[in-house]
mmCIF file of C-alpha atoms in Angstrom:
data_model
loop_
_atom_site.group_PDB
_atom_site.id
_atom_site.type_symbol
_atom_site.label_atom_id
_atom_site.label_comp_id
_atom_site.label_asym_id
_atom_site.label_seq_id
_atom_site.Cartn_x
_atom_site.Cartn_y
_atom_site.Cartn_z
ATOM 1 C CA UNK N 842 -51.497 -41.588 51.772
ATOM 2 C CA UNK N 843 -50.154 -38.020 51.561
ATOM 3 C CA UNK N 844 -48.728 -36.447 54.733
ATOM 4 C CA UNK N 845 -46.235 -34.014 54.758
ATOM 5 C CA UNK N 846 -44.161 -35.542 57.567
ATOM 6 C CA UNK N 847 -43.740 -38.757 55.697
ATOM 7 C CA UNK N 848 -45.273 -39.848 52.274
ATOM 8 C CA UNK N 849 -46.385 -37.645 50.157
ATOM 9 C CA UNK N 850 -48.075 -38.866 46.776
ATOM 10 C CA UNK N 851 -48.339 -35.885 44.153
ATOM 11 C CA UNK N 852 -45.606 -35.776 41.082
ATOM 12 C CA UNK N 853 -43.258 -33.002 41.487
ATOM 13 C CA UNK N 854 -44.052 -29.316 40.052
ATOM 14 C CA UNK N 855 -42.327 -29.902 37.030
ATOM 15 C CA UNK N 856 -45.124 -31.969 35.956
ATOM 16 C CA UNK N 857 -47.948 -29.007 35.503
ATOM 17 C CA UNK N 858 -48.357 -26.856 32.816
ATOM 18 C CA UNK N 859 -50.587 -24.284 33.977
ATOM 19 C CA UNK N 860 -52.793 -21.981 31.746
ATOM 20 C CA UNK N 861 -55.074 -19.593 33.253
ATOM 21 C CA UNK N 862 -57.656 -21.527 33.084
ATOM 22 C CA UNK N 863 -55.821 -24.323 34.258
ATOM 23 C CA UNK N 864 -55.434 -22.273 37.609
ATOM 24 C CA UNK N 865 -58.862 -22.021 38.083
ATOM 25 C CA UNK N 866 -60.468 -23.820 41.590
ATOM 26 C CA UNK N 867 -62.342 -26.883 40.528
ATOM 27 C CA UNK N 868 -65.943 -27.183 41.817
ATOM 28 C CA UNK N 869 -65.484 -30.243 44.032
ATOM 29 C CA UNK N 870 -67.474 -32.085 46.550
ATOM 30 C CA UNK N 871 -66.650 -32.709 50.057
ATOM 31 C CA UNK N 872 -64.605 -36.360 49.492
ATOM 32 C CA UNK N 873 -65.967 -39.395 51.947
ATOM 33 C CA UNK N 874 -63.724 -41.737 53.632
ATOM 34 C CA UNK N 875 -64.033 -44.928 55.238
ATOM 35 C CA UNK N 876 -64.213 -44.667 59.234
ATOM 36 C CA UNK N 877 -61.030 -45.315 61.363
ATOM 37 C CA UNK N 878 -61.347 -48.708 62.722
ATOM 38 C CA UNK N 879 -59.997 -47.665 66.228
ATOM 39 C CA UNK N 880 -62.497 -44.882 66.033
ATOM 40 C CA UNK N 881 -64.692 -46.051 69.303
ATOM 41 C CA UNK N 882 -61.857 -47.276 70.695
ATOM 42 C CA UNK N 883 -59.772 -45.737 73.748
ATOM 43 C CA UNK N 884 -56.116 -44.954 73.367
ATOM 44 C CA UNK N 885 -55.072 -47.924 75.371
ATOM 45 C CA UNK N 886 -57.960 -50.585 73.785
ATOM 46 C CA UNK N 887 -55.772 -49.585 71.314
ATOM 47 C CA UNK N 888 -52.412 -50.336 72.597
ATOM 48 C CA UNK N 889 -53.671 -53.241 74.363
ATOM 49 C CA UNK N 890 -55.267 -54.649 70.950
ATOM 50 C CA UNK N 891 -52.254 -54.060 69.432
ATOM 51 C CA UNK N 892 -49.855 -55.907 71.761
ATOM 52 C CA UNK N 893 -52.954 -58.869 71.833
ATOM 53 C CA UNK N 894 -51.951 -59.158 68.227
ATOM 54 C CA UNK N 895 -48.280 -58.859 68.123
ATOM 55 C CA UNK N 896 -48.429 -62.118 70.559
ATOM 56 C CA UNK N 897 -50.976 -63.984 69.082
ATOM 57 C CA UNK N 898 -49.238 -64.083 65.785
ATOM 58 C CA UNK N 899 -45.976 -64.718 67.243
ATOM 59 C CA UNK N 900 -46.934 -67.600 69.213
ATOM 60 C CA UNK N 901 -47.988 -68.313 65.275
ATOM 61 C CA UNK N 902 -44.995 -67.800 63.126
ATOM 62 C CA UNK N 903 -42.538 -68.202 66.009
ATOM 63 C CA UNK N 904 -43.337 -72.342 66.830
ATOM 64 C CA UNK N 905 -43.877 -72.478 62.907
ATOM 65 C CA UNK N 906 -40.287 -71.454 62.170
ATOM 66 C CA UNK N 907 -38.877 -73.382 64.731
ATOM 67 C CA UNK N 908 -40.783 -76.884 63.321
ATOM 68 C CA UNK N 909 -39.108 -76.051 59.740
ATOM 69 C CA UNK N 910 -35.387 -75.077 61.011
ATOM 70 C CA UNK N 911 -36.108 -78.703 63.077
ATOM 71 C CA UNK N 912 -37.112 -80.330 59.782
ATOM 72 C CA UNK N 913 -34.115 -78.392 58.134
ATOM 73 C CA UNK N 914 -32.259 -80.246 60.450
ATOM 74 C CA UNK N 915 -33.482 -83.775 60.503
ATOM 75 C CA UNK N 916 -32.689 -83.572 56.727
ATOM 76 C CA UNK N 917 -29.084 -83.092 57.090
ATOM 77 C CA UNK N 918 -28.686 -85.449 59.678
ATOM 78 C CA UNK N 919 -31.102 -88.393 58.077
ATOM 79 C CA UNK N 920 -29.450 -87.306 54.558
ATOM 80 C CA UNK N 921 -32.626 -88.917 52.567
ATOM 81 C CA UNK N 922 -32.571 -88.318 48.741
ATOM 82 C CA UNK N 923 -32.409 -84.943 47.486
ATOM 83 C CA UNK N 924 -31.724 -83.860 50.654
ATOM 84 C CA UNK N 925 -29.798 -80.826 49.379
ATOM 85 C CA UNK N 926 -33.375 -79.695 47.636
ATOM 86 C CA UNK N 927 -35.037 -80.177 50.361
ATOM 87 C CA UNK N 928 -32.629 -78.560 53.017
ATOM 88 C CA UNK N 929 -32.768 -75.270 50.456
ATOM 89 C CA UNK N 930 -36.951 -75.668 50.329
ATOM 90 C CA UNK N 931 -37.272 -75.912 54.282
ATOM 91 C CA UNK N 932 -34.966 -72.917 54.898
ATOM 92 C CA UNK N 933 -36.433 -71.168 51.940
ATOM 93 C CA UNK N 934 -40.052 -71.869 53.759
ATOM 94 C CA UNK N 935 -38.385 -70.521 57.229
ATOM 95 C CA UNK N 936 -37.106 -67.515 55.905
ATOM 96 C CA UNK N 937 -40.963 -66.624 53.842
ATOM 97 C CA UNK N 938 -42.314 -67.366 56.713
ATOM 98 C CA UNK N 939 -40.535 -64.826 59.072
ATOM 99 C CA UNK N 940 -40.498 -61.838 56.419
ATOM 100 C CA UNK N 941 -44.623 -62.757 56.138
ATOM 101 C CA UNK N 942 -44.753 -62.119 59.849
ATOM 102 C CA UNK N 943 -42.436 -59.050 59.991
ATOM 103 C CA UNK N 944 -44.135 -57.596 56.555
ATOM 104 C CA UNK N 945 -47.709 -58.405 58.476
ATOM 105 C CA UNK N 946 -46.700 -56.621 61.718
ATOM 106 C CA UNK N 947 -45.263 -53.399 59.946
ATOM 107 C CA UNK N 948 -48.797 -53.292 58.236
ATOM 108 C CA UNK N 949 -50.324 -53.532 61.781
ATOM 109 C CA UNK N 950 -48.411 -50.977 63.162
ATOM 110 C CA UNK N 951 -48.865 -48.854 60.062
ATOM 111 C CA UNK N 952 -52.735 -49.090 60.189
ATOM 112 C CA UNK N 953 -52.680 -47.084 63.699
ATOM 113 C CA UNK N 954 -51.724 -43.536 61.259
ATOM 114 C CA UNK N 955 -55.301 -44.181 60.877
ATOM 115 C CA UNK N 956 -56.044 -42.313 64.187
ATOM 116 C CA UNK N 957 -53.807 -39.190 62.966
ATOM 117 C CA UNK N 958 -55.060 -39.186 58.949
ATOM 118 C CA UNK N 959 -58.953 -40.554 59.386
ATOM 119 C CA UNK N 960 -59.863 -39.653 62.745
ATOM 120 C CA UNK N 961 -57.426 -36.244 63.036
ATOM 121 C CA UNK N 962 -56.672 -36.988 66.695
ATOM 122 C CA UNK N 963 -52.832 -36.859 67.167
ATOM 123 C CA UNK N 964 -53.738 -36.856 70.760
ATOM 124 C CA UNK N 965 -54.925 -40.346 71.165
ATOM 125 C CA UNK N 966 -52.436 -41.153 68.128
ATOM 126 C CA UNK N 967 -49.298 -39.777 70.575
ATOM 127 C CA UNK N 968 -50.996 -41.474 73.693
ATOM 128 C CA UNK N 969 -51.335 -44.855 71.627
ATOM 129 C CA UNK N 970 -47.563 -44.367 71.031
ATOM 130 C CA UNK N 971 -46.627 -44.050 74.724
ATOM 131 C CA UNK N 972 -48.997 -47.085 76.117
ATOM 132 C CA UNK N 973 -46.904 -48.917 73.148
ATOM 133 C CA UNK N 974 -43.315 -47.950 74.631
ATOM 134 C CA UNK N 975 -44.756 -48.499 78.621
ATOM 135 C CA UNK N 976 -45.242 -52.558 77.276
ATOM 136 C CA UNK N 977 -41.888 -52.586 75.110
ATOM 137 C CA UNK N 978 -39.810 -53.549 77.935
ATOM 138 C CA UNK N 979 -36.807 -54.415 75.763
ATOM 139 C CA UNK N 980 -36.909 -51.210 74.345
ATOM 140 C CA UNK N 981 -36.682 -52.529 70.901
ATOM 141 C CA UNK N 982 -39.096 -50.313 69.291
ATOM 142 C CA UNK N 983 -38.089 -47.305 70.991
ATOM 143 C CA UNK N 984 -36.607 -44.794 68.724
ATOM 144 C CA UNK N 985 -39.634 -45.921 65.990
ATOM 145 C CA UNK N 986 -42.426 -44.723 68.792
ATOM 146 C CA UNK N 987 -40.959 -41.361 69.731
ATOM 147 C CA UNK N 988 -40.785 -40.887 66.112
ATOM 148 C CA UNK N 989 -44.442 -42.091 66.013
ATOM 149 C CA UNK N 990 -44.999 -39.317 69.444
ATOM 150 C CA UNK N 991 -43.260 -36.603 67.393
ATOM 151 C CA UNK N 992 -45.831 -36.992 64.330
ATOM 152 C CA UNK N 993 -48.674 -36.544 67.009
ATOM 153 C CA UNK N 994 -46.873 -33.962 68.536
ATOM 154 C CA UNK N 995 -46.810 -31.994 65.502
ATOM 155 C CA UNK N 996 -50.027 -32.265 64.914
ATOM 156 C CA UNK N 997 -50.757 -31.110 68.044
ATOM 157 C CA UNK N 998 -49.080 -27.721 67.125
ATOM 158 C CA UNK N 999 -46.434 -28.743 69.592
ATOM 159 C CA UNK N 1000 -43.474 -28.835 67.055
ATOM 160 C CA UNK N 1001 -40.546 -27.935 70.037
ATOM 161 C CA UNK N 1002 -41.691 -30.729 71.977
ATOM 162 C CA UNK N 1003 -41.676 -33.199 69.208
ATOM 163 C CA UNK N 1004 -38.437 -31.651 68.479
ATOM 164 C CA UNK N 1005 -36.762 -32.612 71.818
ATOM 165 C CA UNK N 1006 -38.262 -36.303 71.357
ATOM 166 C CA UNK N 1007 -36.603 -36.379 67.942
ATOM 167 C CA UNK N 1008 -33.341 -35.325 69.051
ATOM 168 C CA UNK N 1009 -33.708 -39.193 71.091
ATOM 169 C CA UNK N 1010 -34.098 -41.096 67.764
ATOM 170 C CA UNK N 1011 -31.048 -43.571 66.891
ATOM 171 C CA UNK N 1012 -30.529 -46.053 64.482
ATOM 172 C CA UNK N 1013 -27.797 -48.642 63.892
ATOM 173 C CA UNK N 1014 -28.053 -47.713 59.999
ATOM 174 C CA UNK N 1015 -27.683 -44.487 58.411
ATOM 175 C CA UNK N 1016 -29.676 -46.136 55.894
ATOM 176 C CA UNK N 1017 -32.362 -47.201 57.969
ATOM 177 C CA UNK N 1018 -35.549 -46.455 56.130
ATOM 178 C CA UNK N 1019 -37.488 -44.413 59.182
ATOM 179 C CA UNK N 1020 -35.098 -41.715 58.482
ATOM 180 C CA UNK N 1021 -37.745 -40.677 55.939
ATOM 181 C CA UNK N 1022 -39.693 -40.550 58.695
ATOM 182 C CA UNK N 1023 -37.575 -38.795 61.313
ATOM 183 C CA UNK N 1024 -35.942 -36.277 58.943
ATOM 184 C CA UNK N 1025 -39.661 -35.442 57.531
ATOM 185 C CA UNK N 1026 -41.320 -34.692 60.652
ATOM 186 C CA UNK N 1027 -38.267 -32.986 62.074
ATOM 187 C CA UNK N 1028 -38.491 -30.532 58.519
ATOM 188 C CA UNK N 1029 -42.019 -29.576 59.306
ATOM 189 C CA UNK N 1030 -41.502 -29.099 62.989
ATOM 190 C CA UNK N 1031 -38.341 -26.889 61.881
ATOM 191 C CA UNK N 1032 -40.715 -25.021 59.484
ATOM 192 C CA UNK N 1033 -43.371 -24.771 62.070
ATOM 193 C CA UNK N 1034 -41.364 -23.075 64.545
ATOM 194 C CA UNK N 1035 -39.584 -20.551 62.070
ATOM 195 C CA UNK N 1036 -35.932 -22.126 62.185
ATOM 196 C CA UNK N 1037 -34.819 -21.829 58.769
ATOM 197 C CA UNK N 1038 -31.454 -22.884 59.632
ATOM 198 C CA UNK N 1039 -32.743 -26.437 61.241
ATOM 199 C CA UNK N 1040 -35.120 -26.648 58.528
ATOM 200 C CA UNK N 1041 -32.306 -26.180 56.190
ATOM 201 C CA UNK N 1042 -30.219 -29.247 57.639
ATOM 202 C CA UNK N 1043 -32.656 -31.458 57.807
ATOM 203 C CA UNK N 1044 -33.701 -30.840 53.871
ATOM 204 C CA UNK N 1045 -29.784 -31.780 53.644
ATOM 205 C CA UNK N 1046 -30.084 -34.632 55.606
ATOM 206 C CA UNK N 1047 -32.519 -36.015 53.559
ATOM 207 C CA UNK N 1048 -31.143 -35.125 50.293
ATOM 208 C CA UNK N 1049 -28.371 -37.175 51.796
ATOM 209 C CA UNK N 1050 -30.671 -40.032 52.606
ATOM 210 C CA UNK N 1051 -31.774 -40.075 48.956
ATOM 211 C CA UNK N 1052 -28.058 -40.209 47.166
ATOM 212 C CA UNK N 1053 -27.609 -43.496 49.977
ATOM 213 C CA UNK N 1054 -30.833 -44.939 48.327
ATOM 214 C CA UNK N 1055 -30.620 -47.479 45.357
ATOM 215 C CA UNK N 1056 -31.940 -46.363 42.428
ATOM 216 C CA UNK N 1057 -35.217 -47.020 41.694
ATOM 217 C CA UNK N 1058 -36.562 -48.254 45.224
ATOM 218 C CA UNK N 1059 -39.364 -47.459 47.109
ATOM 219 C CA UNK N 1060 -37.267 -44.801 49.893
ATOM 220 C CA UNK N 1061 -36.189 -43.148 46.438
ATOM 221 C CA UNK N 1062 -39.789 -42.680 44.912
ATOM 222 C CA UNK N 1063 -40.651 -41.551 48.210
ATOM 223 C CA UNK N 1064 -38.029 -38.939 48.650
ATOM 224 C CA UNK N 1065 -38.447 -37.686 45.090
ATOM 225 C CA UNK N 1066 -42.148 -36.926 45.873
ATOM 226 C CA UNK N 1067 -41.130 -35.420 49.094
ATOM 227 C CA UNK N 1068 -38.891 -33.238 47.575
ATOM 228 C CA UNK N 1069 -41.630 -32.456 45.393
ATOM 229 C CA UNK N 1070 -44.070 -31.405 47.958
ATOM 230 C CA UNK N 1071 -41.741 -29.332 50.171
ATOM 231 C CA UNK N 1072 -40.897 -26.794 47.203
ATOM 232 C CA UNK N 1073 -44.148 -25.908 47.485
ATOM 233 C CA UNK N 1074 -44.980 -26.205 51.107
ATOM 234 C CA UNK N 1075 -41.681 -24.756 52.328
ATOM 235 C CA UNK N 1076 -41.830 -21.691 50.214
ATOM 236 C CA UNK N 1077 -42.790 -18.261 51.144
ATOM 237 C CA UNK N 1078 -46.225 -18.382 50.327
ATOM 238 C CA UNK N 1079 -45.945 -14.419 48.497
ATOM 239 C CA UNK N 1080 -43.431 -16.310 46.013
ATOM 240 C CA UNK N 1081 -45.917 -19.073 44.952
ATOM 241 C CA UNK N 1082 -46.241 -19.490 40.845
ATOM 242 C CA UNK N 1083 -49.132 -20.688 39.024
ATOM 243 C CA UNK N 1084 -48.122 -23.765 38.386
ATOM 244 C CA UNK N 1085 -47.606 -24.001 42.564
ATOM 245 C CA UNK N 1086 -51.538 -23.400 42.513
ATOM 246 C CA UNK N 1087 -51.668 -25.907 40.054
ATOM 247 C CA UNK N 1088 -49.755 -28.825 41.918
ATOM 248 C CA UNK N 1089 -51.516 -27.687 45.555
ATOM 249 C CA UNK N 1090 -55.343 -27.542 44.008
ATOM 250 C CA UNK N 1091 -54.217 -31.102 42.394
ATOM 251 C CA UNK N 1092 -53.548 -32.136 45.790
ATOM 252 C CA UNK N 1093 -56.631 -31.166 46.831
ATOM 253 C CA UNK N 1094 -58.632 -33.631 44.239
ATOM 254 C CA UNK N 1095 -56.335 -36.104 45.237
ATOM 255 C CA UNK N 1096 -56.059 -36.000 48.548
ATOM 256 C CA UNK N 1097 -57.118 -39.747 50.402
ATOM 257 C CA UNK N 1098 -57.869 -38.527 54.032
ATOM 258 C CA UNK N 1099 -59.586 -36.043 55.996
ATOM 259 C CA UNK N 1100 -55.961 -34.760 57.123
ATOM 260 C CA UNK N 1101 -54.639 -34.735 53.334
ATOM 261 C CA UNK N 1102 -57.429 -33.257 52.336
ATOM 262 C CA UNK N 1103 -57.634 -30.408 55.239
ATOM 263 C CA UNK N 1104 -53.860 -29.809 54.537
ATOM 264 C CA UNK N 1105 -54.127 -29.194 50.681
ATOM 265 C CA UNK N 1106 -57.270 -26.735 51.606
ATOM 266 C CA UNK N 1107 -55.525 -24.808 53.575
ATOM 267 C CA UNK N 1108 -52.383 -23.956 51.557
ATOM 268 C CA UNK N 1109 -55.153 -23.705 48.607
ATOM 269 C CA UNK N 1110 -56.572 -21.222 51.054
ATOM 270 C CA UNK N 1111 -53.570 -19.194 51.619
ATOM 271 C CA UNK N 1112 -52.895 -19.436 47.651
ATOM 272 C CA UNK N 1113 -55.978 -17.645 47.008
ATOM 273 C CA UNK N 1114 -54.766 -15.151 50.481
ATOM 274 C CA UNK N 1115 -51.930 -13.908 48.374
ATOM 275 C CA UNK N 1116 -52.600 -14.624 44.635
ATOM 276 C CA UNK N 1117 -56.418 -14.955 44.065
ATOM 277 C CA UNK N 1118 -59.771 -14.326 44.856
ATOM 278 C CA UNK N 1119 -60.562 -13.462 48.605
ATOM 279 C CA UNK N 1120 -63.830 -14.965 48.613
ATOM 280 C CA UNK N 1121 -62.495 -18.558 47.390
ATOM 281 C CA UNK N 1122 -60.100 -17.679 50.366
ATOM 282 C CA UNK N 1123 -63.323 -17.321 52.469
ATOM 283 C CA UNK N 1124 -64.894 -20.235 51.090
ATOM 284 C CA UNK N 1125 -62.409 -22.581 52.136
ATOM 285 C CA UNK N 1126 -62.271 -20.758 55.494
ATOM 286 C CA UNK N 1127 -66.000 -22.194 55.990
ATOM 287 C CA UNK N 1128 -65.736 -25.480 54.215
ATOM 288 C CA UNK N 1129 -62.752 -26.560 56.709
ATOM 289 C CA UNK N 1130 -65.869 -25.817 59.833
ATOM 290 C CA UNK N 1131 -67.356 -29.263 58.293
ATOM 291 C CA UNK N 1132 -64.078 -30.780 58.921
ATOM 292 C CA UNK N 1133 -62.719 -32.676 61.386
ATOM 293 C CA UNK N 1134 -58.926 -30.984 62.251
ATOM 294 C CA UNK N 1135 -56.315 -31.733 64.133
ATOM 295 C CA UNK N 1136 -55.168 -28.527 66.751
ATOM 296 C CA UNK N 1137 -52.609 -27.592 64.087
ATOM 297 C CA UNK N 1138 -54.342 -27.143 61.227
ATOM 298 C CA UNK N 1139 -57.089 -25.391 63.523
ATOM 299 C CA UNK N 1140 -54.543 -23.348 64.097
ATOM 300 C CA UNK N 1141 -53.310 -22.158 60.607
ATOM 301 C CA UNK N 1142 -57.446 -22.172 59.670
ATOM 302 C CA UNK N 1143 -57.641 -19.247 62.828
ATOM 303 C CA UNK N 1144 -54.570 -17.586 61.698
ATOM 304 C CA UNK N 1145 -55.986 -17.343 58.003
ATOM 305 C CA UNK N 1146 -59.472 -15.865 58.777
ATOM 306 C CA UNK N 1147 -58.044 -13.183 60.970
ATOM 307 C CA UNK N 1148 -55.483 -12.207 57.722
ATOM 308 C CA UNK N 1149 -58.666 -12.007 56.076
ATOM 309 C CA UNK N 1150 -60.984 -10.482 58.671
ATOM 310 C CA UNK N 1151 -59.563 -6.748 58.627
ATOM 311 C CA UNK N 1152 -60.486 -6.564 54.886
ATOM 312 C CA UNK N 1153 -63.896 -7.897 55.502
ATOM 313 C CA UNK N 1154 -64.652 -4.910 58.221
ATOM 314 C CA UNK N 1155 -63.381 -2.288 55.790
ATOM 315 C CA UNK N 1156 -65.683 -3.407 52.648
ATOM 316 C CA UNK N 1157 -68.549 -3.490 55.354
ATOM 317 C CA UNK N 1158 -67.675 0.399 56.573
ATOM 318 C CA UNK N 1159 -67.655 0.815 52.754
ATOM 319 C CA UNK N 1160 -70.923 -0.462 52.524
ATOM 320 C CA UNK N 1161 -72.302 1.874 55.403
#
């Protein structure tokens, strides 16, 4: 699922060869998507579903684990036949069995983006968050859910107080994974609030992330199509080639959620503000009334039909 502050999913610029017709907008239809399943749900029936989970499936896996290590046990001390075979099968058992629950409670915890990309509310999304780190009394989570905050905080067109949450986030690792994460969100917010210089670090920061990934893996896929995404997105707007119109208006067909989709319209939008037609550029404008948006692409929406709204009042005297 595409999102600027974490994973996006189109292939990198390189990838388009744009003729002219090539460049012109497709005639699309308003995409559907499935329904956020914590949609009639409050922020904290959230968090407390959540946490109901988490404990349910560890009093699961957790007395599971501990009957195998037992087992493990009882086979070194009984020493039956094959009992190096089976000593290798139980711990091999213990060890599937704990990355199944860890894999399954990432997923979990994943799902709730749902609330940001389906549902566009990075209110409820950041207050989720914060019931989350008021029942994580060990604080073991903690740098992962102000990361989490900081996503909704963008969204909320509050990039300086995400900002001052970010500047909390530690890991043990340098190569810790949520750096994607961290150093994404941190980009935009940089970008959002006009400090090029920030901006500029953290694009070096992650370039740095993606040299410590291995070759190949999923953080490196990820990075490459991040990189990808923010020499569009990052550029001034006035610079943007035809192939850039290309790779945004293929985001646009591609785009898997209401906030994908209302982020892709709106730098098609200001693609047709500098480079094309106006009235595509008003188009959009109206089509993005039928969406649901979060405050900070309401924002940028406002901030695009008042670029165009002076022009509009001089063809009308025109018309007079």
């Amino acid at each position: 699922m595409h999102d600027p502050t974490s994973k996006p999913s189109s292939p990198p610029p390189a990838t388009y060869v744009c003729a002219p017709s090539a460049c012109a907008p497709s005639t699309r239809t308003r995409p559907s998507w499935q329904r956020s399943p914590y949609e009639d749900l409050s922020a904290q029936q959230v968090a407390d579903r959540h946490v109901a989970w988490i404990k349910k499936h560890r009093l699961i896996f957790i007395p599971t684990e501990i009957a195998v290590f037992a087992a493990a046990l009882a086979v070194i001390a009984l020493k039956p036949p094959a009992a190096g075979i089976i000593y290798l099968a139980l711990l091999a058992s213990a060890v599937a069995i704990s990355f199944l629950h860890r894999t399954r409670a990432i997923n979990r915890f994943g799902s709730l983006h749902q609330i940001c990309s389906l549902e566009c509310d990075p209110a409820k999304y950041r207050a989720v968050m914060e019931a989350l780190v008021a029942s994580d009394v060990h604080d073991r989570s903690r740098s992962i859910l102000a990361t989490e905050q900081a996503r909704g905080l963008y969204y909320q067109g509050e990039s300086m107080r995400a900002l001052q949450l970010l500047s909390q986030v530690r890991f043990k690792s340098p190569k810790n994974p949520y750096w994607l994460a961290v150093l994404s969100i941190e980009t935009m917010c940089r970008h959002d609030v006009g400090d090029s210089a920030g901006e500029s670090l953290a694009l070096s920061r992650l370039d740095e992330l993606g040299r410590k990934a291995s070759a190949g893996s999923a953080l490196a896929k990820e990075l490459d199509k991040l990189h990808a995404r923010y020499q569009v997105i990052l550029k001034d707007p006035a610079a943007w080639t035809s192939q850039d119109a290309a790779f945004i208006r293929d985001g646009v067909d591609r785009a898997q959620s209401p906030l994908e989709y209302a982020s892709w319209l709106l730098d098609e939008c200001t693609w047709e503000q500098f480079h094309g037609d106006r009235g595509r550029a008003l188009q959009i404008i109206a089509s993005l009334d039928e969406l649901k948006l979060t405050p900070l692409h309401k924002r940028r929406r406002d901030a695009l039909a008042a670029a165009l709204r002076p022009e509009t009042n001089t063809e009308q005297q025109l018309d007079l």
